[in-house]
mmCIF file of C-alpha atoms in Angstrom:
data_model
loop_
_atom_site.group_PDB
_atom_site.id
_atom_site.type_symbol
_atom_site.label_atom_id
_atom_site.label_comp_id
_atom_site.label_asym_id
_atom_site.label_seq_id
_atom_site.Cartn_x
_atom_site.Cartn_y
_atom_site.Cartn_z
ATOM 1 C CA MET V 1 -47.472 -44.279 -48.314
ATOM 2 C CA ALA V 2 -44.840 -46.662 -46.899
ATOM 3 C CA ALA V 3 -42.083 -44.902 -48.836
ATOM 4 C CA THR V 4 -43.255 -41.548 -47.582
ATOM 5 C CA HIS V 5 -42.980 -42.476 -43.861
ATOM 6 C CA SER V 6 -39.814 -44.582 -44.025
ATOM 7 C CA PRO V 7 -36.600 -42.508 -44.100
ATOM 8 C CA SER V 8 -34.554 -45.581 -45.138
ATOM 9 C CA ALA V 9 -36.663 -46.486 -48.169
ATOM 10 C CA PRO V 10 -35.231 -46.074 -51.697
ATOM 11 C CA SER V 11 -36.018 -42.909 -53.631
ATOM 12 C CA THR V 12 -39.277 -42.882 -55.561
ATOM 13 C CA ALA V 13 -40.794 -40.437 -57.962
ATOM 14 C CA ALA V 14 -43.086 -39.098 -55.301
ATOM 15 C CA GLY V 15 -40.232 -38.838 -52.825
ATOM 16 C CA THR V 16 -38.041 -37.130 -55.412
ATOM 17 C CA GLY V 17 -40.756 -34.669 -56.285
ATOM 18 C CA ALA V 18 -41.320 -33.880 -52.622
ATOM 19 C CA ALA V 19 -37.613 -33.320 -52.089
ATOM 20 C CA GLU V 20 -37.347 -31.045 -55.160
ATOM 21 C CA SER V 21 -40.391 -29.093 -54.014
ATOM 22 C CA SER V 22 -38.894 -28.687 -50.563
ATOM 23 C CA ALA V 23 -35.567 -27.509 -51.992
ATOM 24 C CA ALA V 24 -37.212 -25.110 -54.453
ATOM 25 C CA GLU V 25 -39.531 -23.527 -51.907
ATOM 26 C CA PRO V 26 -37.833 -23.329 -48.482
ATOM 27 C CA THR V 27 -40.129 -22.547 -45.603
ATOM 28 C CA PRO V 28 -39.692 -19.275 -43.682
ATOM 29 C CA ALA V 29 -38.915 -21.202 -40.487
ATOM 30 C CA ALA V 30 -35.780 -22.822 -41.939
ATOM 31 C CA PRO V 31 -33.340 -20.007 -41.150
ATOM 32 C CA SER V 32 -34.538 -19.728 -37.532
ATOM 33 C CA VAL V 33 -34.143 -23.488 -37.051
ATOM 34 C CA ALA V 34 -30.637 -23.595 -38.513
ATOM 35 C CA ALA V 35 -29.367 -20.422 -36.747
ATOM 36 C CA PRO V 36 -29.002 -21.855 -33.226
ATOM 37 C CA SER V 37 -26.713 -24.641 -34.472
ATOM 38 C CA ILE V 38 -24.331 -22.153 -36.114
ATOM 39 C CA SER V 39 -24.372 -18.897 -34.125
ATOM 40 C CA PRO V 40 -23.778 -20.009 -30.505
ATOM 41 C CA PRO V 41 -20.085 -20.920 -30.905
ATOM 42 C CA ALA V 42 -19.334 -17.458 -32.333
ATOM 43 C CA ALA V 43 -21.513 -15.604 -29.832
ATOM 44 C CA ALA V 44 -20.656 -17.730 -26.780
ATOM 45 C CA PRO V 45 -19.350 -15.608 -23.900
ATOM 46 C CA HIS V 46 -15.594 -15.941 -23.373
ATOM 47 C CA ASP V 47 -15.721 -14.383 -19.880
ATOM 48 C CA PRO V 48 -18.869 -15.726 -18.183
ATOM 49 C CA LEU V 49 -17.785 -14.626 -14.686
ATOM 50 C CA GLY V 50 -16.415 -11.255 -15.739
ATOM 51 C CA LEU V 51 -12.909 -12.094 -14.500
ATOM 52 C CA ARG V 52 -11.135 -10.745 -17.565
ATOM 53 C CA ALA V 53 -13.158 -7.564 -17.567
ATOM 54 C CA ARG V 54 -12.416 -7.049 -13.887
ATOM 55 C CA ALA V 55 -8.709 -7.687 -14.474
ATOM 56 C CA ARG V 56 -8.652 -5.172 -17.336
ATOM 57 C CA ARG V 57 -10.424 -2.618 -15.161
ATOM 58 C CA SER V 58 -7.948 -3.179 -12.321
ATOM 59 C CA ASP V 59 -4.974 -2.853 -14.664
ATOM 60 C CA LEU V 60 -6.425 0.352 -16.068
ATOM 61 C CA LEU V 61 -6.944 1.795 -12.593
ATOM 62 C CA LEU V 62 -3.383 0.887 -11.587
ATOM 63 C CA THR V 63 -2.095 2.593 -14.729
ATOM 64 C CA VAL V 64 -4.111 5.718 -13.917
ATOM 65 C CA LEU V 65 -2.832 5.699 -10.326
ATOM 66 C CA GLY V 66 0.738 5.310 -11.568
ATOM 67 C CA GLY V 67 0.332 8.256 -13.911
ATOM 68 C CA ALA V 68 -1.255 10.330 -11.137
ATOM 69 C CA LEU V 69 1.675 9.532 -8.837
ATOM 70 C CA ALA V 70 4.212 10.545 -11.484
ATOM 71 C CA LEU V 71 2.358 13.831 -11.990
ATOM 72 C CA THR V 72 2.195 14.324 -8.206
ATOM 73 C CA LEU V 73 5.939 13.875 -7.820
ATOM 74 C CA LEU V 74 6.627 16.312 -10.629
ATOM 75 C CA LEU V 75 4.261 18.987 -9.307
ATOM 76 C CA CYS V 76 5.273 18.679 -5.661
ATOM 77 C CA VAL V 77 8.951 19.157 -6.480
ATOM 78 C CA GLY V 78 8.054 22.597 -7.807
ATOM 79 C CA ILE V 79 5.842 23.621 -4.877
ATOM 80 C CA GLY V 80 7.527 25.583 -2.098
ATOM 81 C CA PRO V 81 8.708 29.030 -0.976
ATOM 82 C CA VAL V 82 10.453 29.293 -4.349
ATOM 83 C CA PRO V 83 7.959 28.137 -7.024
ATOM 84 C CA LEU V 84 9.558 26.192 -9.852
ATOM 85 C CA SER V 85 7.947 25.121 -13.119
ATOM 86 C CA PRO V 86 7.445 21.453 -14.044
ATOM 87 C CA ALA V 87 9.473 22.049 -17.215
ATOM 88 C CA LEU V 88 12.464 23.238 -15.200
ATOM 89 C CA THR V 89 12.054 20.304 -12.828
ATOM 90 C CA LEU V 90 12.070 17.848 -15.719
ATOM 91 C CA GLN V 91 15.127 19.528 -17.213
ATOM 92 C CA VAL V 92 17.117 19.253 -13.979
ATOM 93 C CA ILE V 93 16.111 15.654 -13.335
ATOM 94 C CA ALA V 94 16.861 14.617 -16.909
ATOM 95 C CA HIS V 95 20.297 16.261 -16.745
ATOM 96 C CA HIS V 96 21.220 14.469 -13.506
ATOM 97 C CA LEU V 97 20.015 11.164 -14.919
ATOM 98 C CA GLY V 98 22.574 11.506 -17.716
ATOM 99 C CA LEU V 99 20.188 12.364 -20.531
ATOM 100 C CA PRO V 100 21.396 14.782 -23.246
ATOM 101 C CA VAL V 101 19.763 17.833 -21.654
ATOM 102 C CA ALA V 102 21.582 21.089 -20.928
ATOM 103 C CA MET V 103 22.032 22.248 -17.323
ATOM 104 C CA PRO V 104 19.627 25.079 -16.379
ATOM 105 C CA ALA V 105 21.101 28.570 -16.420
ATOM 106 C CA ASP V 106 20.086 29.172 -12.781
ATOM 107 C CA PRO V 107 22.382 27.101 -10.495
ATOM 108 C CA ALA V 108 20.350 28.042 -7.409
ATOM 109 C CA ALA V 109 17.163 26.551 -8.889
ATOM 110 C CA GLU V 110 19.103 23.447 -9.898
ATOM 111 C CA ALA V 111 20.409 23.017 -6.341
ATOM 112 C CA ILE V 112 16.939 23.492 -4.829
ATOM 113 C CA ILE V 113 15.385 20.919 -7.128
ATOM 114 C CA TRP V 114 18.016 18.198 -7.064
ATOM 115 C CA SER V 115 19.606 18.563 -3.632
ATOM 116 C CA VAL V 116 16.563 19.511 -1.535
ATOM 117 C CA ARG V 117 13.191 18.776 -3.071
ATOM 118 C CA VAL V 118 13.701 15.641 -5.168
ATOM 119 C CA PRO V 119 15.090 13.534 -2.272
ATOM 120 C CA ARG V 120 12.383 14.862 0.044
ATOM 121 C CA VAL V 121 9.599 13.973 -2.384
ATOM 122 C CA LEU V 122 11.103 10.547 -3.045
ATOM 123 C CA MET V 123 11.372 9.908 0.689
ATOM 124 C CA GLY V 124 7.723 10.847 1.127
ATOM 125 C CA ALA V 125 6.660 8.508 -1.673
ATOM 126 C CA ALA V 126 8.747 5.622 -0.316
ATOM 127 C CA VAL V 127 7.535 6.076 3.275
ATOM 128 C CA GLY V 128 3.903 6.409 2.193
ATOM 129 C CA ALA V 129 4.128 3.235 0.104
ATOM 130 C CA CYS V 130 5.791 1.294 2.943
ATOM 131 C CA LEU V 131 3.165 2.298 5.498
ATOM 132 C CA ALA V 132 0.235 1.706 3.134
ATOM 133 C CA ILE V 133 1.240 -1.814 2.068
ATOM 134 C CA SER V 134 2.069 -2.679 5.680
ATOM 135 C CA GLY V 135 -1.405 -1.610 6.745
ATOM 136 C CA ALA V 136 -3.061 -3.568 3.929
ATOM 137 C CA ALA V 137 -1.107 -6.708 4.832
ATOM 138 C CA LEU V 138 -1.785 -6.392 8.571
ATOM 139 C CA GLN V 139 -5.517 -5.908 8.009
ATOM 140 C CA ALA V 140 -5.594 -9.139 6.020
ATOM 141 C CA MET V 141 -3.400 -11.027 8.488
ATOM 142 C CA VAL V 142 -5.553 -10.230 11.524
ATOM 143 C CA ARG V 143 -8.881 -9.856 9.673
ATOM 144 C CA ASN V 144 -9.498 -6.480 11.266
ATOM 145 C CA LEU V 145 -10.113 -3.272 9.355
ATOM 146 C CA LEU V 146 -8.661 -1.160 12.182
ATOM 147 C CA ALA V 147 -5.191 -2.696 12.079
ATOM 148 C CA ASP V 148 -2.165 -0.699 10.982
ATOM 149 C CA PRO V 149 1.542 -0.552 11.947
ATOM 150 C CA TYR V 150 0.962 2.382 14.299
ATOM 151 C CA ILE V 151 -1.930 0.831 16.235
ATOM 152 C CA LEU V 152 -0.234 -2.570 16.529
ATOM 153 C CA GLY V 153 2.880 -1.095 18.114
ATOM 154 C CA VAL V 154 5.241 -1.863 15.236
ATOM 155 C CA SER V 155 6.032 1.817 14.726
ATOM 156 C CA GLY V 156 6.620 2.236 18.448
ATOM 157 C CA GLY V 157 9.157 -0.570 18.414
ATOM 158 C CA ALA V 158 10.984 0.970 15.486
ATOM 159 C CA SER V 159 11.046 4.362 17.243
ATOM 160 C CA THR V 160 12.463 2.827 20.409
ATOM 161 C CA GLY V 161 15.205 1.111 18.437
ATOM 162 C CA ALA V 162 16.063 4.323 16.618
ATOM 163 C CA ALA V 163 16.120 6.243 19.919
ATOM 164 C CA ALA V 164 18.573 3.747 21.419
ATOM 165 C CA ALA V 165 20.843 4.179 18.402
ATOM 166 C CA ILE V 166 20.664 7.996 18.432
ATOM 167 C CA LEU V 167 20.962 8.641 22.157
ATOM 168 C CA PHE V 168 23.264 5.880 23.368
ATOM 169 C CA GLY V 169 25.096 4.733 20.268
ATOM 170 C CA VAL V 170 23.676 1.218 20.317
ATOM 171 C CA GLY V 171 24.898 -0.606 17.228
ATOM 172 C CA ALA V 172 27.603 1.966 16.525
ATOM 173 C CA ALA V 173 29.645 -0.722 14.770
ATOM 174 C CA LEU V 174 27.078 -0.636 11.958
ATOM 175 C CA GLY V 175 28.050 2.936 11.116
ATOM 176 C CA GLU V 176 25.456 5.024 9.306
ATOM 177 C CA TYR V 177 23.149 2.022 9.052
ATOM 178 C CA ALA V 178 22.863 1.618 12.836
ATOM 179 C CA GLN V 179 19.725 3.716 13.057
ATOM 180 C CA SER V 180 17.799 1.847 10.373
ATOM 181 C CA VAL V 181 19.019 -1.566 11.563
ATOM 182 C CA LEU V 182 18.027 -0.818 15.173
ATOM 183 C CA ALA V 183 14.671 0.481 13.927
ATOM 184 C CA PHE V 184 14.095 -2.785 12.075
ATOM 185 C CA VAL V 185 15.087 -4.866 15.095
ATOM 186 C CA GLY V 186 12.793 -2.825 17.324
ATOM 187 C CA ALA V 187 9.864 -3.167 14.902
ATOM 188 C CA LEU V 188 10.345 -6.917 14.550
ATOM 189 C CA ALA V 189 10.702 -7.393 18.324
ATOM 190 C CA ALA V 190 7.553 -5.365 18.972
ATOM 191 C CA ALA V 191 5.565 -7.302 16.390
ATOM 192 C CA LEU V 192 6.688 -10.681 17.743
ATOM 193 C CA LEU V 193 5.926 -9.552 21.296
ATOM 194 C CA VAL V 194 2.413 -8.551 20.257
ATOM 195 C CA PHE V 195 1.820 -11.939 18.653
ATOM 196 C CA VAL V 196 3.193 -13.821 21.691
ATOM 197 C CA ILE V 197 0.939 -11.890 24.051
ATOM 198 C CA ALA V 198 -2.094 -12.192 21.779
ATOM 199 C CA ARG V 199 -1.702 -15.911 21.187
ATOM 200 C CA SER V 200 -3.859 -18.128 23.375
ATOM 201 C CA ASN V 201 -4.454 -21.866 22.914
ATOM 202 C CA GLY V 202 -2.560 -21.732 19.654
ATOM 203 C CA ARG V 203 -4.817 -19.061 18.169
ATOM 204 C CA VAL V 204 -4.505 -15.323 17.586
ATOM 205 C CA THR V 205 -7.799 -13.450 17.559
ATOM 206 C CA SER V 206 -8.086 -9.958 16.150
ATOM 207 C CA LEU V 207 -9.410 -8.527 19.428
ATOM 208 C CA ARG V 208 -6.518 -9.900 21.484
ATOM 209 C CA LEU V 209 -4.084 -8.768 18.818
ATOM 210 C CA LEU V 210 -5.384 -5.201 18.818
ATOM 211 C CA LEU V 211 -5.453 -4.986 22.612
ATOM 212 C CA SER V 212 -1.954 -6.441 22.793
ATOM 213 C CA GLY V 213 -0.760 -3.971 20.169
ATOM 214 C CA VAL V 214 -2.160 -1.016 22.086
ATOM 215 C CA ALA V 215 -0.563 -2.237 25.307
ATOM 216 C CA VAL V 216 2.823 -2.878 23.703
ATOM 217 C CA GLY V 217 2.636 0.467 21.907
ATOM 218 C CA TYR V 218 2.077 2.335 25.173
ATOM 219 C CA ALA V 219 4.899 0.414 26.843
ATOM 220 C CA LEU V 220 7.305 1.220 24.009
ATOM 221 C CA SER V 221 6.263 4.866 24.053
ATOM 222 C CA ALA V 222 7.090 4.956 27.759
ATOM 223 C CA ALA V 223 10.434 3.274 27.062
ATOM 224 C CA THR V 224 11.260 5.853 24.395
ATOM 225 C CA SER V 225 10.367 8.691 26.767
ATOM 226 C CA LEU V 226 12.578 7.143 29.420
ATOM 227 C CA LEU V 227 15.469 7.004 26.965
ATOM 228 C CA ILE V 228 14.962 10.671 26.126
ATOM 229 C CA PHE V 229 15.005 11.816 29.760
ATOM 230 C CA SER V 230 17.955 9.558 30.554
ATOM 231 C CA SER V 231 20.084 11.209 27.896
ATOM 232 C CA ASP V 232 22.202 14.306 28.524
ATOM 233 C CA SER V 233 22.208 15.297 24.861
ATOM 234 C CA ALA V 234 19.718 18.033 24.009
ATOM 235 C CA GLU V 235 20.384 17.587 20.317
ATOM 236 C CA GLY V 236 19.817 13.846 20.582
ATOM 237 C CA SER V 237 16.556 14.406 22.427
ATOM 238 C CA ARG V 238 15.351 16.729 19.671
ATOM 239 C CA SER V 239 16.294 14.111 17.102
ATOM 240 C CA VAL V 240 14.245 11.494 18.915
ATOM 241 C CA MET V 241 11.288 13.866 19.123
ATOM 242 C CA PHE V 242 11.520 14.004 15.333
ATOM 243 C CA TRP V 243 10.765 10.279 15.255
ATOM 244 C CA MET V 244 7.837 10.755 17.590
ATOM 245 C CA LEU V 245 6.184 13.413 15.378
ATOM 246 C CA GLY V 246 7.328 12.500 11.881
ATOM 247 C CA SER V 247 8.790 14.754 9.213
ATOM 248 C CA LEU V 248 10.408 14.576 5.796
ATOM 249 C CA SER V 249 12.696 17.515 6.449
ATOM 250 C CA LEU V 250 15.750 15.245 6.728
ATOM 251 C CA GLY V 251 15.132 13.599 3.376
ATOM 252 C CA GLN V 252 18.502 13.643 1.604
ATOM 253 C CA TRP V 253 20.551 11.624 -0.821
ATOM 254 C CA ASN V 254 21.731 9.143 1.808
ATOM 255 C CA ALA V 255 21.423 5.533 2.879
ATOM 256 C CA PHE V 256 18.051 6.090 4.577
ATOM 257 C CA LEU V 257 16.485 7.196 1.311
ATOM 258 C CA LEU V 258 17.898 4.214 -0.554
ATOM 259 C CA ILE V 259 16.702 1.825 2.156
ATOM 260 C CA ALA V 260 13.202 3.335 2.135
ATOM 261 C CA LEU V 261 12.981 3.149 -1.662
ATOM 262 C CA ALA V 262 14.232 -0.446 -1.669
ATOM 263 C CA ALA V 263 11.797 -1.416 1.096
ATOM 264 C CA GLY V 264 8.879 0.188 -0.726
ATOM 265 C CA LEU V 265 9.641 -1.485 -4.055
ATOM 266 C CA LEU V 266 10.640 -4.898 -2.703
ATOM 267 C CA GLY V 267 7.868 -4.917 -0.103
ATOM 268 C CA THR V 268 5.257 -4.189 -2.754
ATOM 269 C CA ALA V 269 6.671 -6.900 -5.022
ATOM 270 C CA VAL V 270 6.844 -9.536 -2.262
ATOM 271 C CA LEU V 271 3.395 -8.840 -0.841
ATOM 272 C CA THR V 272 1.880 -8.785 -4.334
ATOM 273 C CA ALA V 273 3.508 -12.144 -5.048
ATOM 274 C CA ARG V 274 2.068 -13.451 -1.754
ATOM 275 C CA ALA V 275 -1.381 -12.080 -2.562
ATOM 276 C CA PRO V 276 -3.040 -15.542 -2.597
ATOM 277 C CA LEU V 277 -1.708 -16.103 0.918
ATOM 278 C CA LEU V 278 -3.130 -12.777 2.074
ATOM 279 C CA ASP V 279 -6.465 -13.598 0.434
ATOM 280 C CA ALA V 280 -6.574 -16.923 2.291
ATOM 281 C CA LEU V 281 -5.764 -15.318 5.654
ATOM 282 C CA ALA V 282 -8.374 -12.627 5.065
ATOM 283 C CA ALA V 283 -10.963 -15.337 4.379
ATOM 284 C CA GLY V 284 -10.276 -17.029 7.723
ATOM 285 C CA ASP V 285 -7.980 -19.577 9.329
ATOM 286 C CA GLY V 286 -10.363 -22.414 8.503
ATOM 287 C CA ILE V 287 -10.177 -21.707 4.782
ATOM 288 C CA ALA V 288 -6.405 -21.267 5.025
ATOM 289 C CA HIS V 289 -6.090 -24.690 6.683
ATOM 290 C CA GLY V 290 -8.298 -26.163 3.978
ATOM 291 C CA LEU V 291 -5.884 -24.822 1.354
ATOM 292 C CA GLY V 292 -2.918 -26.402 3.133
ATOM 293 C CA ILE V 293 -1.674 -23.131 4.662
ATOM 294 C CA SER V 294 -0.433 -22.790 8.236
ATOM 295 C CA PRO V 295 -1.892 -19.409 9.351
ATOM 296 C CA ASP V 296 0.590 -18.828 12.178
ATOM 297 C CA ARG V 297 3.604 -19.634 10.022
ATOM 298 C CA ALA V 298 2.247 -17.480 7.215
ATOM 299 C CA ARG V 299 1.658 -14.557 9.570
ATOM 300 C CA ILE V 300 5.188 -14.766 10.930
ATOM 301 C CA GLY V 301 6.687 -14.722 7.426
ATOM 302 C CA LEU V 302 4.528 -11.798 6.353
ATOM 303 C CA LEU V 303 5.274 -10.044 9.613
ATOM 304 C CA VAL V 304 8.963 -9.947 8.742
ATOM 305 C CA VAL V 305 8.162 -8.129 5.487
ATOM 306 C CA VAL V 306 5.798 -5.715 7.239
ATOM 307 C CA SER V 307 8.358 -5.030 9.972
ATOM 308 C CA LEU V 308 11.066 -4.321 7.416
ATOM 309 C CA CYS V 309 8.847 -1.870 5.541
ATOM 310 C CA THR V 310 7.713 -0.167 8.734
ATOM 311 C CA ALA V 311 11.255 0.069 10.072
ATOM 312 C CA ALA V 312 12.476 1.630 6.831
ATOM 313 C CA ALA V 313 9.637 4.157 6.953
ATOM 314 C CA VAL V 314 10.264 5.090 10.585
ATOM 315 C CA ALA V 315 14.015 5.326 10.037
ATOM 316 C CA GLY V 316 13.441 7.806 7.214
ATOM 317 C CA ALA V 317 10.545 9.893 8.495
ATOM 318 C CA GLY V 318 9.613 8.931 12.050
ATOM 319 C CA ALA V 319 6.431 7.367 13.414
ATOM 320 C CA ILE V 320 3.654 8.602 11.122
ATOM 321 C CA GLY V 321 0.195 7.342 11.977
ATOM 322 C CA PHE V 322 -3.023 6.678 10.054
ATOM 323 C CA VAL V 323 -1.432 6.179 6.609
ATOM 324 C CA GLY V 324 -1.557 2.402 7.013
ATOM 325 C CA LEU V 325 -5.153 2.643 8.202
ATOM 326 C CA VAL V 326 -6.722 5.050 5.723
ATOM 327 C CA VAL V 327 -5.034 4.215 2.418
ATOM 328 C CA PRO V 328 -5.853 0.453 2.217
ATOM 329 C CA HIS V 329 -9.566 1.229 2.600
ATOM 330 C CA LEU V 330 -9.398 3.732 -0.237
ATOM 331 C CA ALA V 331 -7.551 1.189 -2.371
ATOM 332 C CA ARG V 332 -10.199 -1.478 -1.763
ATOM 333 C CA ARG V 333 -12.963 0.898 -2.765
ATOM 334 C CA LEU V 334 -11.158 1.573 -6.036
ATOM 335 C CA VAL V 335 -9.877 -1.855 -7.104
ATOM 336 C CA GLY V 336 -11.647 -4.366 -4.883
ATOM 337 C CA SER V 337 -10.415 -6.663 -2.131
ATOM 338 C CA ARG V 338 -8.109 -8.950 -4.158
ATOM 339 C CA HIS V 339 -4.639 -8.326 -2.795
ATOM 340 C CA ARG V 340 -3.034 -8.837 -6.190
ATOM 341 C CA VAL V 341 -4.278 -5.353 -7.027
ATOM 342 C CA THR V 342 -4.963 -3.990 -3.527
ATOM 343 C CA ILE V 343 -1.265 -4.069 -2.558
ATOM 344 C CA PRO V 344 0.091 -2.107 -5.575
ATOM 345 C CA ALA V 345 -2.889 0.265 -5.442
ATOM 346 C CA SER V 346 -2.176 0.899 -1.756
ATOM 347 C CA ALA V 347 1.484 1.585 -2.556
ATOM 348 C CA LEU V 348 0.603 4.129 -5.241
ATOM 349 C CA LEU V 349 -2.101 5.833 -3.184
ATOM 350 C CA GLY V 350 0.042 5.877 -0.043
ATOM 351 C CA ALA V 351 2.958 7.429 -1.893
ATOM 352 C CA GLY V 352 0.815 10.192 -3.367
ATOM 353 C CA PHE V 353 -1.077 10.800 -0.130
ATOM 354 C CA LEU V 354 2.038 11.337 1.983
ATOM 355 C CA VAL V 355 3.705 13.554 -0.625
ATOM 356 C CA TRP V 356 0.677 15.859 -0.690
ATOM 357 C CA ALA V 357 0.467 15.745 3.115
ATOM 358 C CA ASP V 358 4.058 16.961 3.224
ATOM 359 C CA VAL V 359 3.201 19.838 0.891
ATOM 360 C CA VAL V 360 0.379 20.887 3.224
ATOM 361 C CA ALA V 361 2.674 20.557 6.254
ATOM 362 C CA ARG V 362 5.208 22.880 4.610
ATOM 363 C CA LEU V 363 2.757 25.531 3.444
ATOM 364 C CA VAL V 364 -0.111 25.705 5.932
ATOM 365 C CA MET V 365 1.945 27.603 8.544
ATOM 366 C CA ALA V 366 4.802 28.888 6.377
ATOM 367 C CA PRO V 367 7.563 29.736 7.061
ATOM 368 C CA ARG V 368 7.198 27.260 9.936
ATOM 369 C CA GLU V 369 6.758 23.588 9.113
ATOM 370 C CA LEU V 370 4.216 21.348 10.789
ATOM 371 C CA PRO V 371 5.092 17.747 11.625
ATOM 372 C CA ILE V 372 3.640 15.582 8.909
ATOM 373 C CA GLY V 373 2.030 13.340 11.517
ATOM 374 C CA VAL V 374 -0.292 16.226 12.413
ATOM 375 C CA ILE V 375 -1.631 16.323 8.851
ATOM 376 C CA THR V 376 -2.095 12.563 8.564
ATOM 377 C CA ALA V 377 -3.864 12.493 11.940
ATOM 378 C CA ALA V 378 -6.154 15.344 10.887
ATOM 379 C CA VAL V 379 -7.223 13.241 7.898
ATOM 380 C CA GLY V 380 -7.115 9.830 9.545
ATOM 381 C CA ALA V 381 -8.991 10.523 12.784
ATOM 382 C CA PRO V 382 -12.286 11.566 11.101
ATOM 383 C CA PHE V 383 -11.894 8.661 8.677
ATOM 384 C CA LEU V 384 -11.526 6.265 11.617
ATOM 385 C CA LEU V 385 -14.684 7.631 13.232
ATOM 386 C CA ILE V 386 -16.613 7.212 9.965
ATOM 387 C CA LEU V 387 -15.318 3.660 9.625
ATOM 388 C CA ILE V 388 -16.402 2.792 13.169
ATOM 389 C CA ARG V 389 -19.864 4.224 12.541
ATOM 390 C CA ARG V 390 -20.231 2.144 9.382
ATOM 391 C CA MET V 391 -19.137 -0.990 11.218
ATOM 392 C CA GLN V 392 -21.702 -0.311 13.958
ATOM 393 C CA ALA V 393 -24.438 0.265 11.375
ATOM 394 C CA ARG V 394 -23.519 -2.990 9.619
ATOM 395 C CA GLU V 395 -23.595 -4.955 12.855
ATOM 396 C CA GLY V 396 -26.880 -3.302 13.906
#
């Protein structure tokens, strides 16, 4: 009996017989007892919080949006008074890019595609991306879902700068870049003025920022109108009215297109790289301070990027509203609120949205062309009302 109950006792005949019997006839419970010690490492979850799955889903959505934008650009080049097939469009573009593709037999179609429609579509994509990422960044910076470059007066500042360059030759020493440079200076000055007015006791609240933006925007609109009526040039006044309404009709292979494309690409890259900073600002100044971030300094740095993107957009297509307001909300519904994916998603959606808006503006009253700002306002105004109703319901 002592040998049976003592695991350290030497082997005996009875103990040996018991061991052989146990080995020869295993109990049914043995596999279920041994399984937990072997299976958990192989079946242990590698993504307990779902972060990898969410990242894969976001990457997939961005890939789909990129493909949809490429298809949009291709289709919209062919849409117009003279319909052109996507195959012909691809042939012309490939030939001009230096690929071994023969020139189309119809020189008129080639000229329409490459000289007129391709730069216009590219300008629309660049301007839409600039406005969308600017709106997404501003909404995070001020923690207000109603913020966008148009509402905060940044577009008004850019328009005033462009009007001064067009009507009175301000910055003429800069040559063909005077208009875009003055637009950037005006946008940056307007944004800084809004922040100075909104800042009280070292803090910038979203309410004061929005009210300051509306006030500065009205003041800049009045200044632009004063510049128009002070000028004796009818052609210059019409050019300034272009900035007030917005249009892609002047999209050409020029410096403005290159600046808009560069601003869209670089702005998206910079804001995506600064996504953790935007996430911290969106979470609140207290959390940003806890992470060692100075909110005011961060906002000023991001404001420079936003002003550059807005200025490039206004210099190429005028003051177009609601793109920076509507598109970021759509992007967040698709990919979530993390700015690492919200910023590129906003760029892709904004580019496609404005290109299609331009198609509608060209066709809805053909042969006349509507200002593209009319189309974006027709979409954005109802969206803004729906957003306000949802915010009221949430607060109630």
